[in-house]
Coordinates of C-alpha atoms in Angstrom, one line a residue:
Chain A
M1 CA 22.6 8.3 -16.1
A2 CA 23.9 7.3 -12.7
G3 CA 22.0 4.8 -10.7
I4 CA 20.4 2.6 -13.3
R5 CA 23.5 0.7 -14.3
D6 CA 23.5 -3.0 -13.3
L7 CA 19.9 -3.2 -12.2
G8 CA 20.1 -6.9 -12.7
V9 CA 17.1 -9.1 -13.1
G10 CA 13.8 -8.0 -11.6
I11 CA 10.1 -8.6 -11.6
G12 CA 7.0 -6.4 -11.7
W13 CA 5.7 -6.0 -8.2
R14 CA 2.0 -6.6 -8.0
S15 CA 0.0 -6.7 -4.8
E16 CA -1.4 -10.2 -5.6
I17 CA 2.2 -11.6 -5.6
D18 CA 3.8 -9.3 -3.1
L19 CA 4.9 -12.1 -0.7
T20 CA 6.1 -14.1 -3.7
V21 CA 8.2 -11.2 -4.9
E22 CA 9.6 -10.7 -1.4
R23 CA 10.6 -14.4 -1.1
L24 CA 12.0 -15.0 -4.6
P25 CA 15.7 -15.4 -4.6
G26 CA 17.7 -13.2 -6.9
V27 CA 15.2 -10.4 -7.4
D28 CA 17.6 -7.5 -8.0
F29 CA 14.9 -4.8 -8.6
V30 CA 11.2 -4.4 -9.0
E31 CA 8.9 -2.2 -10.9
V32 CA 5.6 -0.8 -9.6
V33 CA 2.6 0.5 -11.5
A34 CA 2.7 4.1 -10.4
E35 CA -1.0 4.6 -10.7
N36 CA -1.6 1.8 -8.1
L37 CA 0.5 3.5 -5.4
H38 CA -0.6 6.3 -3.0
I39 CA 1.8 8.7 -1.7
G40 CA 2.2 8.5 2.0
H41 CA 0.7 5.1 2.1
L42 CA 3.1 2.8 0.3
P43 CA 2.3 -0.9 0.5
E44 CA 4.1 -2.6 3.3
S45 CA 5.8 -5.0 0.9
V46 CA 7.2 -2.2 -1.2
T47 CA 8.5 -0.5 2.0
L48 CA 10.1 -3.8 3.0
L49 CA 11.8 -4.2 -0.4
L50 CA 13.1 -0.6 -0.1
E51 CA 14.5 -1.4 3.3
R52 CA 16.3 -4.3 1.8
G53 CA 17.9 -2.0 -0.7
V54 CA 16.0 -3.3 -3.7
P55 CA 15.5 -0.6 -6.3
V56 CA 11.8 0.2 -7.0
L57 CA 11.1 1.8 -10.4
P58 CA 7.7 3.4 -11.0
H59 CA 6.1 2.5 -14.3
A60 CA 3.2 4.5 -15.5
V61 CA 0.4 3.5 -17.8
S62 CA -1.7 6.6 -18.0
L63 CA 0.3 9.6 -19.1
S64 CA -0.9 9.2 -22.6
L65 CA 2.1 10.9 -24.1
G66 CA 0.9 10.2 -27.6
S67 CA -2.4 12.0 -27.1
A68 CA -3.0 15.1 -29.2
D69 CA -4.3 16.6 -26.0
Q70 CA -1.6 18.1 -23.7
V71 CA -0.3 15.7 -21.1
D72 CA -2.2 15.8 -17.8
L73 CA 0.3 17.3 -15.4
R74 CA -1.5 15.9 -12.3
R75 CA -0.6 12.4 -13.6
V76 CA 3.0 13.5 -14.2
E77 CA 3.2 15.0 -10.7
H78 CA 1.9 11.8 -9.2
L79 CA 4.5 9.8 -11.1
G80 CA 7.2 12.1 -9.9
A81 CA 5.9 11.9 -6.3
V82 CA 6.0 8.1 -6.5
A83 CA 9.5 8.3 -7.8
E84 CA 10.6 10.5 -4.9
A85 CA 8.7 8.3 -2.4
V86 CA 10.6 5.2 -3.5
G87 CA 13.8 6.9 -4.3
A88 CA 13.7 5.8 -7.9
P89 CA 16.5 6.7 -10.3
M90 CA 14.0 6.8 -13.2
V91 CA 10.4 6.4 -14.2
S92 CA 8.8 5.1 -17.3
D93 CA 5.7 5.1 -19.4
H94 CA 4.8 4.0 -23.0
V95 CA 5.0 5.4 -26.4
C96 CA 1.2 5.3 -26.8
F97 CA -2.0 7.1 -26.1
V98 CA -4.7 5.9 -23.8
R99 CA -7.3 8.7 -24.1
A100 CA -8.6 11.0 -26.7
G101 CA -11.6 13.4 -26.8
G102 CA -12.3 12.7 -23.1
L103 CA -12.6 9.0 -23.6
D104 CA -10.2 6.4 -22.2
S105 CA -9.3 3.5 -24.4
G106 CA -8.5 1.1 -21.6
H107 CA -5.6 -0.1 -23.7
L108 CA -2.2 1.2 -24.8
M109 CA -2.9 2.4 -28.3
P110 CA -0.1 2.7 -30.7
V111 CA 0.8 6.2 -32.0
P112 CA 0.7 6.8 -35.8
R113 CA 4.3 6.8 -36.9
T114 CA 4.1 10.1 -38.7
R115 CA 6.2 13.2 -38.3
D116 CA 3.1 15.1 -37.0
A117 CA 2.4 12.5 -34.4
L118 CA 6.1 12.5 -33.4
D119 CA 5.9 16.2 -32.9
V120 CA 3.0 15.8 -30.6
L121 CA 4.7 13.0 -28.7
V122 CA 7.9 15.0 -28.4
A123 CA 6.1 18.0 -27.0
N124 CA 4.3 15.9 -24.4
V125 CA 7.5 14.0 -23.4
R126 CA 9.4 17.3 -23.0
L127 CA 6.6 18.7 -20.9
A128 CA 6.6 15.6 -18.7
Q129 CA 10.3 15.6 -18.4
R130 CA 10.3 19.2 -17.2
N131 CA 7.9 18.2 -14.4
L132 CA 9.6 15.0 -13.4
P133 CA 12.4 14.8 -10.8
V134 CA 14.1 11.9 -12.5
P135 CA 14.8 10.8 -16.1
L136 CA 12.0 9.3 -18.1
A137 CA 12.2 6.0 -20.1
L138 CA 9.7 5.2 -22.8
E139 CA 8.5 1.7 -23.8
N140 CA 7.5 0.3 -27.2
V141 CA 4.0 -1.1 -27.1
A142 CA 2.4 -4.2 -28.6
A143 CA 0.0 -3.2 -31.4
L144 CA -2.7 -5.1 -33.2
L145 CA -2.8 -2.6 -36.0
E146 CA -0.7 -0.1 -37.7
W147 CA -2.1 3.3 -38.5
P148 CA -2.1 4.2 -42.2
D149 CA 0.4 6.5 -43.8
G150 CA 3.2 5.8 -41.5
E151 CA 6.4 7.6 -42.4
L152 CA 8.9 5.9 -40.1
S153 CA 9.6 2.4 -38.9
E154 CA 9.1 1.8 -35.2
G155 CA 12.8 1.8 -34.7
Q156 CA 13.3 5.1 -36.6
F157 CA 10.4 6.6 -34.7
L158 CA 11.9 5.7 -31.3
A159 CA 15.4 6.8 -32.4
E160 CA 14.1 10.2 -33.4
L161 CA 12.1 10.4 -30.2
V162 CA 15.3 9.8 -28.2
E163 CA 17.3 12.2 -30.2
R164 CA 14.8 15.0 -29.8
T165 CA 13.9 14.5 -26.1
D166 CA 16.9 12.8 -24.7
C167 CA 14.6 10.2 -23.1
W168 CA 15.7 6.7 -22.3
L169 CA 14.3 3.5 -23.8
L170 CA 12.5 0.7 -22.1
V171 CA 12.5 -2.1 -24.7
D172 CA 9.8 -4.7 -24.2
V173 CA 11.0 -7.7 -26.2
A174 CA 7.6 -9.4 -25.7
N175 CA 5.9 -6.5 -27.4
L176 CA 8.5 -6.6 -30.1
Y177 CA 7.8 -10.3 -30.6
A178 CA 4.1 -9.6 -30.6
N179 CA 4.5 -6.9 -33.3
A180 CA 6.6 -9.3 -35.3
R181 CA 3.9 -11.9 -35.2
N182 CA 0.9 -9.6 -35.7
I183 CA 2.0 -6.7 -37.9
G184 CA 5.3 -7.9 -39.4
T185 CA 7.8 -5.8 -37.5
D186 CA 11.3 -7.0 -38.0
P187 CA 13.0 -7.3 -34.5
Q188 CA 16.4 -7.3 -36.0
R189 CA 15.8 -4.0 -37.9
F190 CA 14.1 -2.6 -34.8
L191 CA 17.2 -3.3 -32.7
D192 CA 19.5 -2.0 -35.5
E193 CA 17.6 1.3 -35.6
I194 CA 17.1 2.2 -31.9
P195 CA 20.0 3.8 -30.0
L196 CA 20.9 0.9 -27.7
E197 CA 23.2 3.1 -25.7
R198 CA 20.0 4.8 -24.4
L199 CA 18.6 1.5 -23.2
A200 CA 17.4 1.8 -19.6
Y201 CA 16.1 -1.7 -19.2
V202 CA 14.1 -4.5 -20.8
H203 CA 10.7 -6.0 -20.2
V204 CA 10.0 -9.7 -20.8
A205 CA 6.5 -11.1 -20.6
G206 CA 4.3 -13.9 -21.8
G207 CA 1.5 -14.1 -24.2
E208 CA -0.7 -16.5 -26.1
Q209 CA -1.8 -17.2 -29.7
H210 CA -5.5 -16.9 -30.4
G211 CA -6.2 -17.9 -33.9
D212 CA -4.2 -15.6 -36.1
I213 CA -3.4 -13.1 -33.4
Y214 CA -0.7 -13.3 -30.8
H215 CA -2.0 -11.6 -27.6
D216 CA 0.6 -10.0 -25.4
T217 CA -1.4 -11.0 -22.3
H218 CA 1.3 -10.7 -19.6
A219 CA -0.7 -13.5 -18.1
H220 CA 0.9 -16.5 -19.7
A221 CA 4.3 -18.1 -19.7
V222 CA 7.2 -16.4 -21.5
L223 CA 7.7 -18.1 -24.8
P224 CA 11.1 -19.3 -25.9
E225 CA 10.8 -17.1 -28.9
V226 CA 10.6 -14.0 -26.7
L227 CA 13.7 -15.1 -24.9
E228 CA 15.3 -15.4 -28.4
V229 CA 14.5 -11.8 -29.0
L230 CA 16.1 -11.0 -25.6
D231 CA 19.1 -13.1 -26.6
E232 CA 19.4 -11.1 -29.8
L233 CA 19.2 -7.8 -27.9
C234 CA 21.8 -9.0 -25.3
S235 CA 24.1 -10.0 -28.2
R236 CA 24.2 -6.3 -29.1
V237 CA 24.3 -4.6 -25.8
A238 CA 24.4 -5.5 -22.1
P239 CA 21.1 -4.3 -20.8
P240 CA 21.3 -2.5 -17.5
G241 CA 18.3 -4.5 -16.3
V242 CA 15.8 -7.1 -17.4
L243 CA 12.4 -7.3 -15.8
L244 CA 9.8 -10.0 -15.9
E245 CA 6.3 -8.5 -16.2
R246 CA 3.3 -10.6 -15.1
D247 CA 0.0 -8.9 -14.7
D248 CA -2.5 -11.7 -14.1
N249 CA -3.0 -15.5 -13.9
Y250 CA 0.0 -15.7 -11.7
P251 CA 1.8 -19.0 -11.7
S252 CA 3.3 -20.8 -8.8
D253 CA 6.4 -19.3 -7.1
T254 CA 8.4 -22.1 -8.6
E255 CA 7.3 -21.3 -12.1
I256 CA 8.0 -17.6 -11.6
A257 CA 11.4 -18.4 -10.2
G258 CA 12.0 -20.6 -13.3
E259 CA 11.1 -17.7 -15.7
L260 CA 13.5 -15.4 -13.8
A261 CA 16.2 -18.0 -14.0
A262 CA 15.7 -18.4 -17.7
I263 CA 16.0 -14.6 -18.2
R264 CA 19.1 -14.5 -16.1
A265 CA 20.6 -17.3 -18.1
V266 CA 20.2 -15.4 -21.3
V267 CA 21.6 -12.2 -19.8
D268 CA 24.5 -14.0 -18.2
K269 CA 25.3 -15.9 -21.4
H270 CA 26.4 -12.6 -23.0
R271 CA 28.2 -11.4 -19.9
D272 CA 30.6 -14.3 -19.7
Chain B
M1 CA 7.8 -28.2 1.0
A2 CA 5.4 -30.8 -0.3
T3 CA 3.7 -32.9 2.2
S4 CA 1.9 -36.2 1.9
T5 CA -1.7 -35.9 2.6
T6 CA -1.5 -38.9 4.9
A7 CA -0.1 -38.1 8.3
R8 CA 2.9 -40.2 9.2
G9 CA 2.1 -42.6 11.9
T10 CA -1.6 -42.5 11.4
R11 CA -4.1 -43.5 8.9
L12 CA -6.0 -40.2 9.1
P13 CA -5.2 -37.5 6.6
P14 CA -4.3 -34.0 8.1
E15 CA -7.7 -32.6 7.2
Q16 CA -9.5 -35.2 9.3
I17 CA -7.0 -34.8 12.1
G18 CA -7.8 -31.1 12.0
Y19 CA -11.5 -31.8 12.3
L20 CA -11.0 -34.2 15.2
V21 CA -8.7 -31.6 17.0
A22 CA -10.9 -28.6 16.6
G23 CA -13.8 -29.0 14.3
P24 CA -14.7 -27.9 10.8
G25 CA -12.9 -24.6 11.0
R26 CA -9.6 -26.3 11.8
A27 CA -10.2 -28.9 9.1
A28 CA -10.8 -26.0 6.7
E29 CA -7.5 -24.4 7.9
T30 CA -5.8 -27.6 7.3
A31 CA -7.1 -28.0 3.8
L32 CA -5.9 -24.5 3.0
A33 CA -2.6 -25.3 4.6
R34 CA -2.2 -28.3 2.3
L35 CA -3.0 -26.2 -0.7
L36 CA -0.5 -23.6 0.3
D37 CA 2.1 -26.3 0.9
A38 CA 1.5 -27.7 -2.6
D39 CA 1.9 -24.3 -4.1
L40 CA -1.7 -24.4 -5.4
V41 CA -2.9 -21.2 -3.8
R42 CA -1.1 -18.0 -2.7
V43 CA -1.8 -15.4 -0.1
S44 CA -1.0 -11.8 -0.5
R45 CA 0.2 -9.5 2.3
D46 CA -3.3 -8.0 2.5
G47 CA -4.8 -11.4 3.1
L48 CA -6.3 -12.1 -0.3
V49 CA -6.1 -15.7 -1.3
S50 CA -6.0 -16.7 -5.0
A51 CA -5.7 -20.0 -6.8
V52 CA -2.4 -20.5 -8.7
H53 CA -4.2 -22.3 -11.5
Q54 CA -7.8 -21.8 -12.5
T55 CA -8.6 -25.5 -12.2
E56 CA -9.1 -27.9 -9.3
L57 CA -6.1 -30.0 -10.4
G58 CA -4.0 -31.0 -7.5
A59 CA -6.8 -31.0 -4.9
S60 CA -6.6 -34.2 -2.9
T61 CA -9.9 -33.9 -1.0
A62 CA -13.4 -32.6 -1.6
V63 CA -12.8 -29.8 0.8
E64 CA -9.7 -28.7 -1.1
T65 CA -11.6 -28.9 -4.3
V66 CA -14.4 -26.6 -3.1
I67 CA -11.7 -24.2 -1.8
L68 CA -10.1 -24.1 -5.3
V69 CA -13.4 -23.7 -7.0
N70 CA -14.3 -20.7 -4.8
L71 CA -10.8 -19.2 -5.4
R72 CA -11.4 -18.5 -9.0
N73 CA -11.8 -15.0 -7.6
T74 CA -9.6 -13.8 -4.8
I75 CA -11.1 -14.2 -1.4
R76 CA -10.0 -13.0 2.0
F77 CA -8.0 -15.5 4.0
D78 CA -10.6 -15.8 6.8
A79 CA -13.5 -16.1 4.4
V80 CA -11.8 -19.0 2.6
V81 CA -11.7 -20.8 5.9
R82 CA -15.2 -19.8 6.9
N83 CA -16.7 -20.8 3.6
A84 CA -14.9 -24.2 3.6
A85 CA -16.0 -24.8 7.2
K86 CA -19.6 -24.3 6.3
S87 CA -19.5 -26.2 3.0
A88 CA -21.5 -29.3 2.2
E89 CA -18.2 -31.1 1.6
M90 CA -17.2 -30.4 5.2
R91 CA -20.5 -31.8 6.4
T92 CA -19.8 -34.9 4.4
L93 CA -16.4 -35.1 6.1
H94 CA -18.1 -34.9 9.5
Q95 CA -20.5 -37.6 8.5
Q96 CA -17.6 -39.8 7.5
L97 CA -15.9 -39.3 10.8
R98 CA -19.2 -40.1 12.6
A99 CA -19.7 -43.2 10.5
R100 CA -16.3 -44.3 11.6
R101 CA -17.3 -43.6 15.2
L102 CA -14.5 -41.1 15.6
T103 CA -16.9 -38.3 16.5
R104 CA -20.4 -38.1 17.9
N105 CA -23.0 -35.5 18.7
P106 CA -21.7 -33.5 21.6
R107 CA -24.0 -32.8 24.6
P108 CA -23.4 -29.8 26.7
R109 CA -22.8 -30.4 30.4
L110 CA -25.5 -29.0 32.6
A111 CA -24.1 -27.0 35.5
A112 CA -26.3 -28.8 37.9
W113 CA -25.7 -32.3 36.7
W114 CA -24.2 -33.2 40.1
V115 CA -27.5 -32.4 41.8
F116 CA -29.2 -35.2 39.9
L117 CA -26.2 -37.5 40.8
A118 CA -26.6 -36.6 44.5
I119 CA -30.3 -37.2 44.5
G120 CA -29.8 -40.4 42.7
G121 CA -27.2 -41.4 45.2
V122 CA -29.4 -40.6 48.2
L123 CA -32.3 -42.5 46.6
S124 CA -30.0 -45.5 46.0
L125 CA -29.1 -45.6 49.7
A126 CA -32.7 -45.1 50.6
A127 CA -33.5 -48.1 48.5
F128 CA -32.1 -50.3 51.3
L129 CA -34.9 -49.1 53.5
E130 CA -37.6 -48.4 50.9
P131 CA -36.9 -50.6 47.8
W132 CA -39.4 -48.6 45.7
T133 CA -37.1 -45.6 45.7
L134 CA -34.7 -47.6 43.5
F135 CA -36.9 -46.6 40.5
G136 CA -36.3 -43.0 41.4
A137 CA -32.6 -43.6 41.9
V138 CA -32.2 -45.1 38.5
G139 CA -34.1 -42.2 36.9
F140 CA -32.0 -39.5 38.6
L141 CA -28.8 -41.3 37.9
G142 CA -29.8 -41.6 34.2
V143 CA -30.6 -37.9 34.1
A144 CA -27.2 -37.2 35.8
Y145 CA -25.5 -39.2 33.1
W146 CA -27.3 -37.4 30.4
T147 CA -26.8 -33.9 31.8
Y148 CA -23.1 -34.6 32.4
G149 CA -22.7 -34.2 28.7
A150 CA -20.5 -35.8 26.1
K151 CA -17.5 -34.5 24.2
P152 CA -17.7 -34.7 20.5
L153 CA -14.6 -37.0 20.3
T154 CA -15.2 -40.7 20.9
R155 CA -12.6 -42.9 22.5
A156 CA -11.6 -44.1 19.0
G157 CA -11.3 -40.5 17.9
R158 CA -9.0 -39.7 20.8
A159 CA -7.0 -42.8 20.0
A160 CA -6.6 -41.7 16.4
L161 CA -5.0 -38.5 17.6
K162 CA -2.9 -40.1 20.2
D163 CA 0.5 -40.2 18.5
V164 CA 0.0 -37.5 15.9
T165 CA 2.7 -34.9 16.0
A166 CA 3.4 -31.7 14.0
S167 CA 6.0 -33.5 11.9
D168 CA 5.3 -31.1 9.0
R169 CA 3.7 -27.7 8.7
V170 CA 0.4 -29.0 7.4
L171 CA 0.0 -31.2 10.5
A172 CA 1.1 -28.3 12.6
V173 CA -1.9 -26.4 11.3
A174 CA -4.1 -29.4 11.8
L175 CA -3.0 -29.6 15.4
E176 CA -2.6 -26.0 16.3
G177 CA -4.3 -23.9 13.6
F178 CA -2.6 -21.1 11.7
R179 CA -2.7 -19.0 14.9
G180 CA -1.4 -21.7 17.1
R181 CA 2.2 -21.7 18.3
I182 CA 4.9 -24.1 17.2
G183 CA 7.8 -23.2 19.5
N184 CA 8.3 -19.5 19.3
Q185 CA 6.4 -18.9 16.1
S186 CA 2.9 -19.3 14.8
A187 CA 2.1 -22.2 12.5
G188 CA 1.1 -19.5 10.0
E189 CA 4.7 -18.3 10.0
L190 CA 5.8 -21.8 8.8
F191 CA 4.0 -20.8 5.6
G192 CA 5.6 -17.3 5.5
L193 CA 2.2 -15.7 6.3
P194 CA 2.4 -12.3 8.0
Q195 CA 0.8 -12.0 11.4
S196 CA -1.7 -9.6 9.9
V197 CA -3.0 -12.4 7.8
V198 CA -2.9 -15.1 10.4
K199 CA -4.8 -12.8 12.8
M200 CA -7.7 -12.6 10.4
L201 CA -8.7 -15.9 11.9
P202 CA -10.5 -15.6 15.2
R203 CA -8.8 -16.9 18.2
K204 CA -11.1 -19.2 20.0
K205 CA -11.5 -18.5 23.7
K206 CA -10.5 -21.3 26.0
R207 CA -12.3 -22.2 29.1
K208 CA -10.8 -20.7 32.2
A209 CA -9.9 -24.1 33.6
R210 CA -8.0 -24.9 30.5
A211 CA -6.3 -21.6 29.9
T212 CA -3.1 -22.6 31.6
S213 CA -2.7 -25.7 29.6
A214 CA 0.4 -25.9 27.4
A215 CA 0.8 -23.5 24.5
G216 CA 0.1 -24.7 21.1
C217 CA -3.7 -25.2 21.3
G218 CA -4.3 -21.6 20.3
S219 CA -7.4 -21.9 18.2
G220 CA -9.0 -24.7 20.1
C221 CA -12.6 -25.5 20.0
G222 CA -13.6 -24.1 23.3
S223 CA -14.2 -27.4 25.0
S224 CA -10.6 -28.4 24.5
S225 CA -8.4 -30.2 26.8
C226 CA -5.1 -29.5 25.0
G227 CA -2.7 -30.1 27.8
G228 CA 0.5 -31.9 27.4
S229 CA 1.8 -30.7 24.1
S230 CA 5.5 -30.0 24.0
C231 CA 6.6 -28.0 21.0
S232 CA 10.0 -27.2 19.7
S233 CA 10.7 -24.5 17.2
G234 CA 11.2 -24.9 13.4
S235 CA 9.2 -26.3 10.6
S236 CA 10.5 -29.7 11.3
S237 CA 9.5 -29.6 14.9
S238 CA 7.7 -32.3 16.6
C239 CA 4.8 -30.9 18.6
S240 CA 2.7 -33.4 20.4
G241 CA -0.9 -33.1 19.7
G242 CA -1.7 -36.3 21.5
G243 CA -3.4 -34.6 24.3
S244 CA -5.9 -32.7 22.2
S245 CA -9.4 -33.8 22.5
C246 CA -11.5 -31.0 21.3
G247 CA -13.0 -32.4 18.2
G248 CA -16.3 -31.6 16.7
G249 CA -16.7 -28.2 18.1
G250 CA -17.0 -24.9 16.4
G251 CA -14.6 -24.1 13.5
G252 CA -11.6 -22.1 13.9
G253 CA -12.7 -19.9 11.2
D254 CA -16.2 -19.3 12.2

């Protein structure tokens, strides 16, 4: 896919830290939450970044591609419109569902890893792809539970999804780490099983341990263990891009710059 | 750029300098500037201010502490200044400055103060012929003195500002306010703040007689006499604030 190679190291653009993102040295690309943007009224900061030539990738959270209900095409159209507005080479969402039976979960819920659920997901992804102007990448989510009667490992599930839809993968190593902590996912096996040649880019984020549960908060510092998962991934493939996601409790500019530098160090280590 | 809270060349910290220059609003702007300088708060392009940490750690004054406490939720830039200017901590700061005789209660000047002076003068002359008019002369001269008014800054207060310069960006805000000019840019720009954010703060109107005074006293206190400042560009500029004497008045953020 032309246009997504060598994205570099980026950061999730959020309105609360827009000036920070603009000023940070070495931000090669940014990601915006598509649902937060309005066509025809892009934030001044996003426009400024586009003028500087910084790629802006829309990231959706509401397509609910894993829902048994058919995907809402208005949401797909909005995502596509945002992609065109920012000239994005690709868009992304999650392998999850966020609504069912008319109710919103308010959370990215994991999809049962069954063949039936995969069929539903594949149908929704294909429908979304037909209505999107650019390629779609799908991200693994952090789960606090595993649905019973799973037939596939997470890696196998994603590999088959890629094979059947030709979608791209957005691997969140923080989610992978969270799943390793909470539900025993083996990151090595996950990375062995997914088609790394279809890797679009990587998410890195922070979290916090509460009792027995590791919470993928995106509001705390990136743990060294998460960077180790990134390191493992980079030892297998050179990711086109790696992006720091922070959604709340934003640290100082200095700390954010430090996290970006740490990510870049891991990426560069394998490029040397 | 981290800045010492104690201004170089003076014993007053920037927040107090800000108060003496232009009142509680300017002191609040200065406290916010110090927090920005220390990377303890951030401002977004739409003018929302948030605390970097959800604690008051790093605050060096009571006013800074109250700003950080209020910033556990994001607040508009102008509201941060306005709330801090009206806080109990700011009143305490004012009392401290008064206790040190750097400020006093200002008295507005009555337009007709000179009439009392003139009558007092005439009665004084008349006292050479009719000594009893001396009592009236003293009374009218006293009224003239009272109605002449008093600026909020005492002589000691003016002396404290005498050699203060905008040697760093926090002091630049103390002397000029975020909207004030340092060379060819606003003090707010020294913090990377967009004009749309800086302009959330009201620009204080200057008296006509003062309007031609040197640039750099943008958000003065209305009764300012900000002449004489000479600013050069850049964050390391030296912008004389020695001529400012508009303390105690309304806040820049009100």
